[in-house]
Short mmCIF file of C-alpha atoms and ligand atoms in Angstrom, two decimals:
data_model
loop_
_atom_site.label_atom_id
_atom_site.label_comp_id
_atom_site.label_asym_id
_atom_site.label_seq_id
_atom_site.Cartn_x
_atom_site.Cartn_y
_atom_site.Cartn_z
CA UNK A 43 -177.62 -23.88 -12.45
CA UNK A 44 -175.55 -26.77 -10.81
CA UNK A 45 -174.30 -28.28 -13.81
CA UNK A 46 -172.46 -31.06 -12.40
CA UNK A 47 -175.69 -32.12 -9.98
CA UNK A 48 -177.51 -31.94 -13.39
CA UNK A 49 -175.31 -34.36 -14.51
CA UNK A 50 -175.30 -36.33 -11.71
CA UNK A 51 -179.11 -37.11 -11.89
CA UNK A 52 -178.65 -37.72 -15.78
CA UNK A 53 -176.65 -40.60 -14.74
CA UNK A 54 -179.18 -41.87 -12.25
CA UNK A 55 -181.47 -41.57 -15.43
CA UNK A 56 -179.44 -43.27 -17.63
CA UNK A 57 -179.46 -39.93 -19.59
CA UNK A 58 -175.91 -38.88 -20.03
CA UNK A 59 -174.39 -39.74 -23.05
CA UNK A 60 -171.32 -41.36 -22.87
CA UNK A 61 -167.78 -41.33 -24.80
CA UNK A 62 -164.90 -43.61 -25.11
CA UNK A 63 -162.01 -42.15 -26.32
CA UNK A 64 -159.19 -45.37 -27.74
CA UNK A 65 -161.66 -48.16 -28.86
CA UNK A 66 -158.88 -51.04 -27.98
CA UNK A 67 -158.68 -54.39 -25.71
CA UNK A 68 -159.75 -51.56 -22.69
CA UNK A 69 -161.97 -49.24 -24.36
CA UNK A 70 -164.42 -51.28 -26.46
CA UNK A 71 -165.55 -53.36 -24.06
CA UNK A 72 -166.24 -50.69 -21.25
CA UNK A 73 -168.38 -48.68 -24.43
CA UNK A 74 -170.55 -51.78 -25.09
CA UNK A 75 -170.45 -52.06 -20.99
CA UNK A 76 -172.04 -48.96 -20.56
CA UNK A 77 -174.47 -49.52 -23.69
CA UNK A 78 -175.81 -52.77 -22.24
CA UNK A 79 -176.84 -50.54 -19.45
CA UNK A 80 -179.14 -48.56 -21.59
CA UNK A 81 -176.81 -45.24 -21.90
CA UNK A 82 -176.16 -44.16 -25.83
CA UNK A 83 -172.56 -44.39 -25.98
CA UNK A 84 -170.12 -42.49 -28.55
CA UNK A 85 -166.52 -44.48 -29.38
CA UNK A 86 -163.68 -42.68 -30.90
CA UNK A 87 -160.68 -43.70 -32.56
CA UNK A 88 -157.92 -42.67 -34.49
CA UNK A 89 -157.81 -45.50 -36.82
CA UNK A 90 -160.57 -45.28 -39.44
CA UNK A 91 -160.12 -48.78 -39.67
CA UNK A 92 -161.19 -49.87 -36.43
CA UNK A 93 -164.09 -47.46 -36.55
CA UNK A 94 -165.78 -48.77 -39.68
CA UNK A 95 -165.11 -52.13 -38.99
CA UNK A 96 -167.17 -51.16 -35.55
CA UNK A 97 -169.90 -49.16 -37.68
CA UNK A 98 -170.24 -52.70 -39.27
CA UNK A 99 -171.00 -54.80 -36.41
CA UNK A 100 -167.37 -56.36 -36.61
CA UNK A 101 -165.31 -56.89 -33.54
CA UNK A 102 -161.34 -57.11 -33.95
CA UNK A 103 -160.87 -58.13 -30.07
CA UNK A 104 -161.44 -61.68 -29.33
CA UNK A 105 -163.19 -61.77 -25.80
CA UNK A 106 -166.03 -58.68 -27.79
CA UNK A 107 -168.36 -60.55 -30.17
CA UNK A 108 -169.22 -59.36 -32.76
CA UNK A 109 -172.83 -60.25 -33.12
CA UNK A 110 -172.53 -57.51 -29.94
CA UNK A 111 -171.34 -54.62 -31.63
CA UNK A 112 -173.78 -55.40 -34.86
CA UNK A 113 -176.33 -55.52 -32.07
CA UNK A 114 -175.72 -51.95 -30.32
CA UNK A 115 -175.17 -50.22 -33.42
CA UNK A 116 -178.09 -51.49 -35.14
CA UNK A 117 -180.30 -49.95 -31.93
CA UNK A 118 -178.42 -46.66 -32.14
CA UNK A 119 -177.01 -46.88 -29.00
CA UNK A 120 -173.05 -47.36 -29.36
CA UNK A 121 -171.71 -45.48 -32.39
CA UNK A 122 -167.82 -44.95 -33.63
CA UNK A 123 -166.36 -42.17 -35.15
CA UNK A 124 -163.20 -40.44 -35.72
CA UNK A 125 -164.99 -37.28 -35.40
CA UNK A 126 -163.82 -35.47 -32.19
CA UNK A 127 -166.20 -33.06 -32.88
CA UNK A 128 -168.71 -35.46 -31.69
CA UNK A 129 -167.13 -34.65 -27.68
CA UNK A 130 -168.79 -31.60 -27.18
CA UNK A 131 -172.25 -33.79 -26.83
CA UNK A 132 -170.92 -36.06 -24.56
CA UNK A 133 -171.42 -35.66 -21.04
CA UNK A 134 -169.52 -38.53 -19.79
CA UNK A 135 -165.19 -38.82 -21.19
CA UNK A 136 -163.69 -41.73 -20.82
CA UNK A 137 -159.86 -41.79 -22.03
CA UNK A 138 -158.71 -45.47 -22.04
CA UNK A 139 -155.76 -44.73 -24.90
CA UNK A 140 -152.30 -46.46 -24.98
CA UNK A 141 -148.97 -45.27 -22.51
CA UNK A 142 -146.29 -47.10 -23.93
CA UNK A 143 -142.38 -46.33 -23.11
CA UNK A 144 -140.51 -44.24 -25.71
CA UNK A 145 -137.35 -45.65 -27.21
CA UNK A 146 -135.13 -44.83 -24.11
CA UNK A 147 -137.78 -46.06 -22.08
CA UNK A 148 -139.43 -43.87 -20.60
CA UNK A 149 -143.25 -43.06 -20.35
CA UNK A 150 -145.14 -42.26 -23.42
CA UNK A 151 -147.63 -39.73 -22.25
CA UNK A 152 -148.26 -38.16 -26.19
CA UNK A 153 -151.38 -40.49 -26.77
CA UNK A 154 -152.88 -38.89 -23.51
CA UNK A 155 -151.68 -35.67 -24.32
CA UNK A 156 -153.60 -35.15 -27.57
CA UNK A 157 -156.84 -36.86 -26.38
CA UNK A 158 -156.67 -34.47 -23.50
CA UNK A 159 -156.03 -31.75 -25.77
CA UNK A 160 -159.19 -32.71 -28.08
CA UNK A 161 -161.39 -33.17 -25.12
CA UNK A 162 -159.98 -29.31 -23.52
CA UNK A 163 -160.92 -27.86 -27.33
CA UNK A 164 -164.68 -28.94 -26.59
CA UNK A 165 -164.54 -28.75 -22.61
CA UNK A 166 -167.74 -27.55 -20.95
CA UNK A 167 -169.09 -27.42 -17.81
CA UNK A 168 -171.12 -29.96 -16.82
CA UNK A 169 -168.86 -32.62 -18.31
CA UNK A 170 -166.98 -35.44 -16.18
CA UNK A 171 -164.07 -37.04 -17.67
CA UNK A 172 -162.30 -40.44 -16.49
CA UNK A 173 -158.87 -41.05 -17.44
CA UNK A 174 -158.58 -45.16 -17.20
CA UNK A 175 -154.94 -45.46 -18.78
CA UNK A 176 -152.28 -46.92 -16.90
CA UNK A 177 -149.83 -44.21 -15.74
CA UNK A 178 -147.60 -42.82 -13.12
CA UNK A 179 -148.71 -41.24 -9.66
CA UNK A 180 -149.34 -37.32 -10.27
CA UNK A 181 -150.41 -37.46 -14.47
CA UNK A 182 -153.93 -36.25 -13.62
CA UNK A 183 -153.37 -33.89 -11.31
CA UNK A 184 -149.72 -32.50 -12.92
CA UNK A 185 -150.44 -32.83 -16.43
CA UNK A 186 -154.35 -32.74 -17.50
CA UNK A 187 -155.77 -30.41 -14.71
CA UNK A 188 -153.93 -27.28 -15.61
CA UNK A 189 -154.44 -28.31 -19.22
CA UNK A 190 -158.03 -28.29 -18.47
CA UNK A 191 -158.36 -25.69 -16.63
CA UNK A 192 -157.03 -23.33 -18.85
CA UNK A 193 -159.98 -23.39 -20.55
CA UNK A 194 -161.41 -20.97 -17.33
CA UNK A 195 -163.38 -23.56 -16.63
CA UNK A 196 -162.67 -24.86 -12.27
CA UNK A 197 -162.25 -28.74 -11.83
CA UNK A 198 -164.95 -29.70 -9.09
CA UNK A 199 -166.76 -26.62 -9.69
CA UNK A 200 -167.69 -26.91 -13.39
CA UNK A 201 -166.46 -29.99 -14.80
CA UNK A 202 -165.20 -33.13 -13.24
CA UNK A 203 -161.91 -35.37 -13.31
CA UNK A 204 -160.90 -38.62 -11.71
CA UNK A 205 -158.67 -41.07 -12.52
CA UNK A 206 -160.44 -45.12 -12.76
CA UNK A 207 -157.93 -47.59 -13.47
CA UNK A 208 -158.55 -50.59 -15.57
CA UNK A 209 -158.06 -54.32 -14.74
CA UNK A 210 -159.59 -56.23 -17.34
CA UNK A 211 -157.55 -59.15 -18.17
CA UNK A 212 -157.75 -60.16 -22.01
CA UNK A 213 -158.73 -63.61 -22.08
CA UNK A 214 -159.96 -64.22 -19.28
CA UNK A 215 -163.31 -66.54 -19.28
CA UNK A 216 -163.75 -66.74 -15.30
CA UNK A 217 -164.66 -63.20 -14.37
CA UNK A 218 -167.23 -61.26 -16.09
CA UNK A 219 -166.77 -57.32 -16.38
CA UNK A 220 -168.60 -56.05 -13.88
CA UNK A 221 -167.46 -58.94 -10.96
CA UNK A 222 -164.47 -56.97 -11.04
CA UNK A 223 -164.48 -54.32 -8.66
CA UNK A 224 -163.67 -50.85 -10.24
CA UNK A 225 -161.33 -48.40 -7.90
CA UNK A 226 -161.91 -44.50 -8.49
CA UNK A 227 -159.96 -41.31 -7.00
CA UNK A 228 -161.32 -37.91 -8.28
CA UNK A 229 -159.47 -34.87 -8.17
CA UNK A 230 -162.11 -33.55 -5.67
CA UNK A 231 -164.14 -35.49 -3.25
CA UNK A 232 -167.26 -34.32 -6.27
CA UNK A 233 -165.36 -35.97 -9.08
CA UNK A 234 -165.18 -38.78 -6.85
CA UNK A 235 -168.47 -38.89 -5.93
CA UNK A 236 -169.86 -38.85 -9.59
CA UNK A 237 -167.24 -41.39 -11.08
CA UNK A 238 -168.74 -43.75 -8.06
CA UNK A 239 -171.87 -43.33 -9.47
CA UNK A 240 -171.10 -43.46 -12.98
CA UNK A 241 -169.33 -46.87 -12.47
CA UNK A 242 -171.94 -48.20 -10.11
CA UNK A 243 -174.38 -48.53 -12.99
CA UNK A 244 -171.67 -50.97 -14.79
CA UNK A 245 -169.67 -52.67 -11.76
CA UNK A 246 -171.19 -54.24 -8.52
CA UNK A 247 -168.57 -53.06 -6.46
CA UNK A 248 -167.05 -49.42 -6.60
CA UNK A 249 -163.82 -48.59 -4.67
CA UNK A 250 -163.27 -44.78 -4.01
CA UNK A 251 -160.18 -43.91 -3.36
CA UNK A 252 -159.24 -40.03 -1.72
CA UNK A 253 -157.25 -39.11 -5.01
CA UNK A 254 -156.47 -39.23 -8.70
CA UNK A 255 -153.13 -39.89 -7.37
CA UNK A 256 -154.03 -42.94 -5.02
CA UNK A 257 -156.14 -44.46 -7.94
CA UNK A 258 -152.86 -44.36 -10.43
CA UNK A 259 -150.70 -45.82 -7.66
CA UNK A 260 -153.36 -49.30 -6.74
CA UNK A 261 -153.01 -49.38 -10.63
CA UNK A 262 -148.97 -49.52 -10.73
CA UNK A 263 -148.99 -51.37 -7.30
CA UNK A 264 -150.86 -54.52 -8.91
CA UNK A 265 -148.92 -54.79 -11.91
CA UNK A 266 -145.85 -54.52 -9.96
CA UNK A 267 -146.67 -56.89 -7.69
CA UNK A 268 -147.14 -59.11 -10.96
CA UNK A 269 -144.04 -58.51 -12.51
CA UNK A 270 -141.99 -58.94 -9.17
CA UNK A 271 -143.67 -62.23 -8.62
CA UNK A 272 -142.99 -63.46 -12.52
CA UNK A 273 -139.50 -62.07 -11.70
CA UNK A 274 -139.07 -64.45 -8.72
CA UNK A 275 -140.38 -67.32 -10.18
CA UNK A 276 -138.61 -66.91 -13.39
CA UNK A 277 -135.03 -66.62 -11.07
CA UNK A 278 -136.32 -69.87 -9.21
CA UNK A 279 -136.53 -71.56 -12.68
CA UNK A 280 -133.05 -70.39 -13.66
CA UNK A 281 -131.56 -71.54 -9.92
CA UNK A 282 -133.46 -74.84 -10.79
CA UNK A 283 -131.99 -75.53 -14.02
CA UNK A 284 -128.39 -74.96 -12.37
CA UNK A 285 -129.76 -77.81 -9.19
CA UNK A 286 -131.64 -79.85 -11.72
CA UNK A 287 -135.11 -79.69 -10.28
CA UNK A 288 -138.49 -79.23 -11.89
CA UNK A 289 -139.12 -76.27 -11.13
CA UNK A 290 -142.98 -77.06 -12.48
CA UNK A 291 -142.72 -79.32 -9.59
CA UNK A 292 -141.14 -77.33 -6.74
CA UNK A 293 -144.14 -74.70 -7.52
CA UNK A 294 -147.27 -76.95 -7.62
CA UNK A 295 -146.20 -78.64 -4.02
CA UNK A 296 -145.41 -74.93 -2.75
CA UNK A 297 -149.08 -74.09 -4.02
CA UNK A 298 -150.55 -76.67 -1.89
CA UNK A 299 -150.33 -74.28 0.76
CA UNK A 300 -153.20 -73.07 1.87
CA UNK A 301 -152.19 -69.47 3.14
CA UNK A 302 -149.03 -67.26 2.65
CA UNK A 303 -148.09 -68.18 -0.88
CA UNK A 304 -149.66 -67.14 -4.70
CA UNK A 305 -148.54 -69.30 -7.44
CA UNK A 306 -147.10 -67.41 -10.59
CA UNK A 307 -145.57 -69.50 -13.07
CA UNK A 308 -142.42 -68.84 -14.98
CA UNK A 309 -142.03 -68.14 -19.27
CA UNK A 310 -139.86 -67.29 -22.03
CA UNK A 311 -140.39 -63.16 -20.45
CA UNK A 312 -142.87 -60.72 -19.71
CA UNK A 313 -145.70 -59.40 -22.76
CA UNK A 314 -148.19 -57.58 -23.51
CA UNK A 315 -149.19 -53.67 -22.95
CA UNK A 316 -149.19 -53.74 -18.98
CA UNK A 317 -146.80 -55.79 -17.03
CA UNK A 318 -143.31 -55.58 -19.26
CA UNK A 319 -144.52 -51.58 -19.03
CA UNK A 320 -146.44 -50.32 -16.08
CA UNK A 321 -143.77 -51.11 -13.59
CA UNK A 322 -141.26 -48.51 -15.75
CA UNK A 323 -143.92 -45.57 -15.53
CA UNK A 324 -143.31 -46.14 -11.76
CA UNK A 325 -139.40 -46.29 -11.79
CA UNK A 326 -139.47 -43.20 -13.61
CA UNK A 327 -141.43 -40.69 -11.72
CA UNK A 328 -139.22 -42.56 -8.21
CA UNK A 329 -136.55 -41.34 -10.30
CA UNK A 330 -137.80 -37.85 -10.51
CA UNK A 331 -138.12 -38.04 -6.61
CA UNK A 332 -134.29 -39.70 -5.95
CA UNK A 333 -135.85 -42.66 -5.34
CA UNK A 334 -134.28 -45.95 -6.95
CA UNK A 335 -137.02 -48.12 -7.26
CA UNK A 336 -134.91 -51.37 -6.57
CA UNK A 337 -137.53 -54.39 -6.87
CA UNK A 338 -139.02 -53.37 -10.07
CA UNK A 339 -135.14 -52.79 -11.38
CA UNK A 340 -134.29 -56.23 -10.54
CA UNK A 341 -137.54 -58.03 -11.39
CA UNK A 342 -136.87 -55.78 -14.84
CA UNK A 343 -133.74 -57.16 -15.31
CA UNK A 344 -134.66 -61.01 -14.56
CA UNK A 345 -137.46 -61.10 -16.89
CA UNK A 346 -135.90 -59.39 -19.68
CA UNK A 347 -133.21 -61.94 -19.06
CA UNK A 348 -135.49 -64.60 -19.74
CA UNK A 349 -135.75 -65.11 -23.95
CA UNK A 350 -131.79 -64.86 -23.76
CA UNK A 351 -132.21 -68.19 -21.22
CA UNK A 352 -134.56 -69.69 -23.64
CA UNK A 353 -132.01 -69.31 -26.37
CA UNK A 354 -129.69 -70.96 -24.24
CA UNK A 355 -131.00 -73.94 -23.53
CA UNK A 356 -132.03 -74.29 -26.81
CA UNK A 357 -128.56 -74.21 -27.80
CA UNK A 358 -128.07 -76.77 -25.09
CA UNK A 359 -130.70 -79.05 -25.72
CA UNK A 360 -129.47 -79.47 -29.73
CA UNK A 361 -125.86 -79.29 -28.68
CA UNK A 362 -126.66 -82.67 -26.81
CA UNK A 363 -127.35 -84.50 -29.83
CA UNK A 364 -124.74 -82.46 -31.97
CA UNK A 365 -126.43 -80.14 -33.78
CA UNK A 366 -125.53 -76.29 -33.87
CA UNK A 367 -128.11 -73.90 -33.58
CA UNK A 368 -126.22 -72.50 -36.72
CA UNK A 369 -128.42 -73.91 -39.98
CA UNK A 370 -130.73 -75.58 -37.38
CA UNK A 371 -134.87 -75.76 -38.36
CA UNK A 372 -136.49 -74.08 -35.37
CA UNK A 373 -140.04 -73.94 -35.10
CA UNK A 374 -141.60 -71.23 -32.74
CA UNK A 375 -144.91 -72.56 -31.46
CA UNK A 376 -147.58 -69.83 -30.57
CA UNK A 377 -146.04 -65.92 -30.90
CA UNK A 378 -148.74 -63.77 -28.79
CA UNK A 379 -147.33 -62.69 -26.06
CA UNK A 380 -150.27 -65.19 -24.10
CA UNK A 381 -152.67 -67.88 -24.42
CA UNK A 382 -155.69 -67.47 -26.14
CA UNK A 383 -155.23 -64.00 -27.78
CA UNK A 384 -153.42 -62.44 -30.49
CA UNK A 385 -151.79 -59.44 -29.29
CA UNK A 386 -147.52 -59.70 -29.97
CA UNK A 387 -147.03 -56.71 -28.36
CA UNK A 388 -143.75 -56.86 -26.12
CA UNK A 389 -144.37 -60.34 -27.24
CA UNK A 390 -140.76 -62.42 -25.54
CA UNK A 391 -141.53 -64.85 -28.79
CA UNK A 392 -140.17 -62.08 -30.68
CA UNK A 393 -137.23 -61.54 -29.12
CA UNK A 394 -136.65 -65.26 -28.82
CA UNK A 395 -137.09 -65.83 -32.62
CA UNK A 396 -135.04 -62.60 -33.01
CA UNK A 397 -131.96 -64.13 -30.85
CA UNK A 398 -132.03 -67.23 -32.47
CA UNK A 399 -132.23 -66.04 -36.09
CA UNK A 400 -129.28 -64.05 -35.22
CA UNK A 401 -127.58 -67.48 -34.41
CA UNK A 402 -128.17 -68.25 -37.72
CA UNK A 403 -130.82 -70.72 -37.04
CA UNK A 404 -134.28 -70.89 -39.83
CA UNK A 405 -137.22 -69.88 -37.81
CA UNK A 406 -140.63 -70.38 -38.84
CA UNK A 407 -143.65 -69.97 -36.48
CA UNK A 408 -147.21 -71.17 -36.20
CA UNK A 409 -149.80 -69.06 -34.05
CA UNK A 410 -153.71 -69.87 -34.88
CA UNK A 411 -154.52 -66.38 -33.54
CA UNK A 412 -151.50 -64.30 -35.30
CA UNK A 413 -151.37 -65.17 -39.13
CA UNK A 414 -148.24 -62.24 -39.72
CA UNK A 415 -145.54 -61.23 -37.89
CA UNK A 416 -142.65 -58.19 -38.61
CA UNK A 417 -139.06 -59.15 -37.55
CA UNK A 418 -136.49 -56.38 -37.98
CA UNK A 419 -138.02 -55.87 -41.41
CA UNK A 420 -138.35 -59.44 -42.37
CA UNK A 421 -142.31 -60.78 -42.93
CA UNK A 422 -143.34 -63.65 -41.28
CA UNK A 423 -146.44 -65.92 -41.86
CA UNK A 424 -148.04 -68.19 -39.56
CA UNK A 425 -147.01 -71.92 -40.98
CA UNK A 426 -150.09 -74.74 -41.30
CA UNK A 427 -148.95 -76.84 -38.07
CA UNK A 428 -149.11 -79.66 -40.51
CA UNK A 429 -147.20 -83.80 -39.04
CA UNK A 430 -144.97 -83.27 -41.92
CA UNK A 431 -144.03 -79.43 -41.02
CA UNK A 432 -143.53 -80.59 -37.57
CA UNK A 433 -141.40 -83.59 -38.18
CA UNK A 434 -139.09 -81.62 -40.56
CA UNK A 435 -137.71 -79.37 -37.80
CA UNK A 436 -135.05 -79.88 -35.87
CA UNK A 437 -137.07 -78.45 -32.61
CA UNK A 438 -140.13 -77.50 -31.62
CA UNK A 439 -139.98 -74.08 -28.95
CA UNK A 440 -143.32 -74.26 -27.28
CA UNK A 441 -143.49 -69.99 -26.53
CA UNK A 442 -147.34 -69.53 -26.02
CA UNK A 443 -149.61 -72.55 -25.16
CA UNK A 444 -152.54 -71.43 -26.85
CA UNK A 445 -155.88 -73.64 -26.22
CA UNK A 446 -156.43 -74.07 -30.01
CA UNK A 447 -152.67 -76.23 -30.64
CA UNK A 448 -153.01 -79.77 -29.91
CA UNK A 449 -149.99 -80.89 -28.24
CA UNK A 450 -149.97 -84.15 -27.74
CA UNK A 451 -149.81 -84.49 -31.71
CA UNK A 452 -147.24 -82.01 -31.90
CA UNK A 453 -145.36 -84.36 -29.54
CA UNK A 454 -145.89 -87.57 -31.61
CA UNK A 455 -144.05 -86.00 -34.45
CA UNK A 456 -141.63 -83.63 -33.58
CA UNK A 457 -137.91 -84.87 -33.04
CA UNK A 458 -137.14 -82.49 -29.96
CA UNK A 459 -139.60 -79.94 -28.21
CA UNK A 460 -138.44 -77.62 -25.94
CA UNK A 461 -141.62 -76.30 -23.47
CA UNK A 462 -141.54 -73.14 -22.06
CA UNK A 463 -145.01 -72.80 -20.89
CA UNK A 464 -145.49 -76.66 -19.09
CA UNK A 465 -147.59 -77.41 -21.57
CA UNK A 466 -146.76 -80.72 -22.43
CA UNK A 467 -147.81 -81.55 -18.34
CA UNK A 468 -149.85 -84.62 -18.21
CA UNK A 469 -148.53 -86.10 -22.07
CA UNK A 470 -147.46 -89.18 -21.35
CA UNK A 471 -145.84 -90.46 -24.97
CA UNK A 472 -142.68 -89.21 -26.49
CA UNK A 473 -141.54 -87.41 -22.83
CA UNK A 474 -138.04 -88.69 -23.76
CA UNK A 475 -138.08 -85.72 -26.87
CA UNK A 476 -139.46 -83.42 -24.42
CA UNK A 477 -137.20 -80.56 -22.22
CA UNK A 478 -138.96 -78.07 -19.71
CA UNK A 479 -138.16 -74.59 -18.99
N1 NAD B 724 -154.72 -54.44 -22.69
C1 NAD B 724 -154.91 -54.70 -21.40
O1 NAD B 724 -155.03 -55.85 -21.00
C2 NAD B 724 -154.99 -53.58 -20.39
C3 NAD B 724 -155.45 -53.87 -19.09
C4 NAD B 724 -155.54 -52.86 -18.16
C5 NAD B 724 -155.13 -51.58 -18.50
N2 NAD B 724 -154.66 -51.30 -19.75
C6 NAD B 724 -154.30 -49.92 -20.06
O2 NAD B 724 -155.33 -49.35 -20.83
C7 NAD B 724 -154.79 -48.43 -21.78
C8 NAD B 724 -155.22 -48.82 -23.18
O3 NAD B 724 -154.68 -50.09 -23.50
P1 NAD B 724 -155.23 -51.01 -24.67
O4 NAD B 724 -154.61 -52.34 -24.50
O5 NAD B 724 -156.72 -50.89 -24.72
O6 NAD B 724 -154.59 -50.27 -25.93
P2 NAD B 724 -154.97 -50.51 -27.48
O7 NAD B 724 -153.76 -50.14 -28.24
O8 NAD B 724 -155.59 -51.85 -27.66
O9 NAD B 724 -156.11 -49.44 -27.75
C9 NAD B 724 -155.90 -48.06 -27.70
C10 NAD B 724 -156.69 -47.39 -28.83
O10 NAD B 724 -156.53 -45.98 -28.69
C11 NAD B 724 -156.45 -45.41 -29.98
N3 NAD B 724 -155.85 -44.10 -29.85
C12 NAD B 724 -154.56 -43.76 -29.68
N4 NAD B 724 -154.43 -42.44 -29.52
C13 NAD B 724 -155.68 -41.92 -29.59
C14 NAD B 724 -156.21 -40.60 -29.50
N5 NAD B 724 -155.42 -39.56 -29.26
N6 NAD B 724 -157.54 -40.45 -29.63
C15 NAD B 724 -158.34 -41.51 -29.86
N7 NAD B 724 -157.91 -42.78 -29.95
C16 NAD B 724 -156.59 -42.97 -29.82
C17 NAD B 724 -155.65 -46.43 -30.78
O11 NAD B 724 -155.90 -46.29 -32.16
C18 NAD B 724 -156.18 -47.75 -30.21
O12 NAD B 724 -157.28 -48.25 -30.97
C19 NAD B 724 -153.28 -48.45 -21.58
O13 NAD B 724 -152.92 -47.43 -20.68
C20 NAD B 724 -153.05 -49.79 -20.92
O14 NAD B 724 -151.89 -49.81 -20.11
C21 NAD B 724 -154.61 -52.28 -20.71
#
């Protein structure tokens, strides 16, 4: 029997059952995805936490209600476990776990590994698995095909692979899931072809590409493209603080053109899990090759300069009115490493609060969506952004401009505010306290 045309029609049937392996900002909401569209979906996790707070209807991502979760698992058809036993019923593997960089930097590829390795334990054929973590050109095919394989079982014969990268974009109100189109390369033009049709019951556009490797690369070719931009921009702001332009300015009239230019915006550095990290996972495998991979080192090196320029001016701005940053009251406004969520990962508010606590200035921070922070051992709790907390400091850093701070009011009583984010654009009173990035 032709297991994988067996599967193929369970699909069409919304039959197969489904697993997501790493129930995070990716994986959770492609499981409730994929259970909205009437398949019975298994999610597994690690961390027993986050998979009985999910057996209790309670979301811990922001843009994933939880009246949704309470919902699906309340008609049986999404589930979370910790169980990897649990695989061997799926027919449907989809690994959306973290890559982060190791301490030296370079790609992270254990949290892969050792969901690979549960899902090669339980292989069978029939089964099509979908690795959707960011990664480097070649993982799929170097790393997880012989690993599979060595179970006797063929890739494209009995089971299938591809590689479907992800693109959600964590708060972000204006595109619903599937309005974003999904690209998918399979490690045979049959993985392909069932990954297509897999993801054409969630998205309404599917993008084959001709190989696991193609699919990794769009992945690492759109972040990059991201963190080059933010790199140029972020130089631009530094050239325009040595000319004394806006540079908030220079890049709204430059974005009035209708064709040949995107507008990125400059910050205190690059956050988050994708665009401070993708870029690296390509460097490295160039490196492999003897190929220096020259933007991404430079746009690297620009945006990590960036909390190091924020310290500076900061030093600047309190030197004008003769205060040292030494013994100053610093308050850190917003510490995610965006707007609107709560993730501090690779967070540039950390290293910015880090660099000026090692100046010897007293950091506090307030951040309505992160109530505790570590720094280099020290606890840190989110402060009530109360007139009289705000008045007391010294300055105000404006890091993240989260929808939820009002700043107008932070501008009435603070004494000086440095913005990173232009998000004091538009306040008219108290511009006088106010310096821009
Ligand atoms: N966060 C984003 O905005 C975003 C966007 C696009 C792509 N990505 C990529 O998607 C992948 C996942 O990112 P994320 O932000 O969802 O990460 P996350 O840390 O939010 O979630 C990953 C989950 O995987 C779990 N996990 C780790 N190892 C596991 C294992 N062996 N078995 C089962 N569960 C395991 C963790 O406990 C965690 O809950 C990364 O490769 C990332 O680069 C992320």
């Amino acid at each position: 029997m032709d297991r994988l045309r067996e599967l193929g029609e369970r699909i069409a049937a919304r039959d197969a059952r489904i697993g997501v392996l790493g129930l995070g900002y990716v994986g959770l909401p492609l499981a409730l995805e994929f259970a909205k569209r009437g398949f019975r979906v298994t999610g597994f996790d690690l961390n027993r936490a986050k998979t009985e707070a999910l057996q209790k209807g309670e979301s811990y991502i922001e843009d994933v209600p939880s009246a949704e979760v309470a919902d699906a698992v309340r008609k049986g058809i999404f589930s979370a476990t910790g169980d990897f036993g649990e695989l061997s019923r799926c027919d449907v593997i989809n690994v959306c776990v973290p890559t982060p960089l190791t301490r030296s930097k370079d790609p992270d590829v254990s949290h892969m590994a050792s969901a690979m390795e549960e899902i090669r334990k339980r292989l069978r054929s029939g089964q099509l698995v979908v690795l959707g973590s960011t990664t480097y050109p070649g993982t799929t095919h170097e790393l997880f095909v012989p690993l599979l394989e060595s179970t006797g079982l063929r890739v494209g014969q009995d089971f299938a692979l591809a590689f479907a990268p992800e693109r959600i974009d964590p708060a972000n109100r204006q595109f619903k899931v599937r309005e974003v189109p999904k690209v998918v390369g399979g490690e045979t033009a049959r993985c392909c072809e069932l990954a297509r049709q897999l993801f054409e019951t969630i998205f309404d556009r599917v993008v084959p590409v001709s190989s696991t490797q193609g699919a990794e690369m769009v992945k690492l070719l759109e972040n990059t493209f991201r963190a080059i931009n933010i790199g140029l921009v972020n130089e631009v702001a530094m050239m325009c603080d040595r000319l004394g332009l806006d540079v908030w300015e220079v890049i709204e009239a430059a974005a009035t053109k209708p064709y040949g230019y995107m507008k990125f915006l400059p910050g205190p550095g690059l956050g988050g899990h994708c665009i401070p990290v993708d870029p690296t996972y390509l460097s490295w495998k160039m490196k492999s090759l003897n190929f220096p991979a020259r933007f991404i080192d430079l746009a690297t090196e620009i945006n990590g300069q960036m909390p190091e320029h924020v310290a500076e001016r900061v030093g600047n701005l309190l030197n004008e009115d003769r205060i040292a940053v030494n013994g100053s009251r610093i308050l850190i406004l917003g510490a995610a490493y965006k707007a609107n969520v709560s993730d501090v990962r690779e967070s540039p508010a950390l290293d910015v609060m880090k660099l000026l606590r090692a100046k010897g200035a007293e950091i506090s921070y307030h951040d309505p969506h992160v109530g505790e922070l570590e720094l280099d051992g020290t606890m840190f709790k989110s402060e009530d952004l109360t007139d009289e907390l705000v008045a007391s400091q010294d300055l105000v850093v404006i890091v993240t401009d989260h929808a939820a701070v009002d700043t107008a009011r932070v501008i009435a009583h603070a004494q000086r505010v440095f913005d990173t984010r232009n998000a004091t654009h538009g306040i008219r009173d108290g511009r006088e306290k106010i310096r821009r990035l």
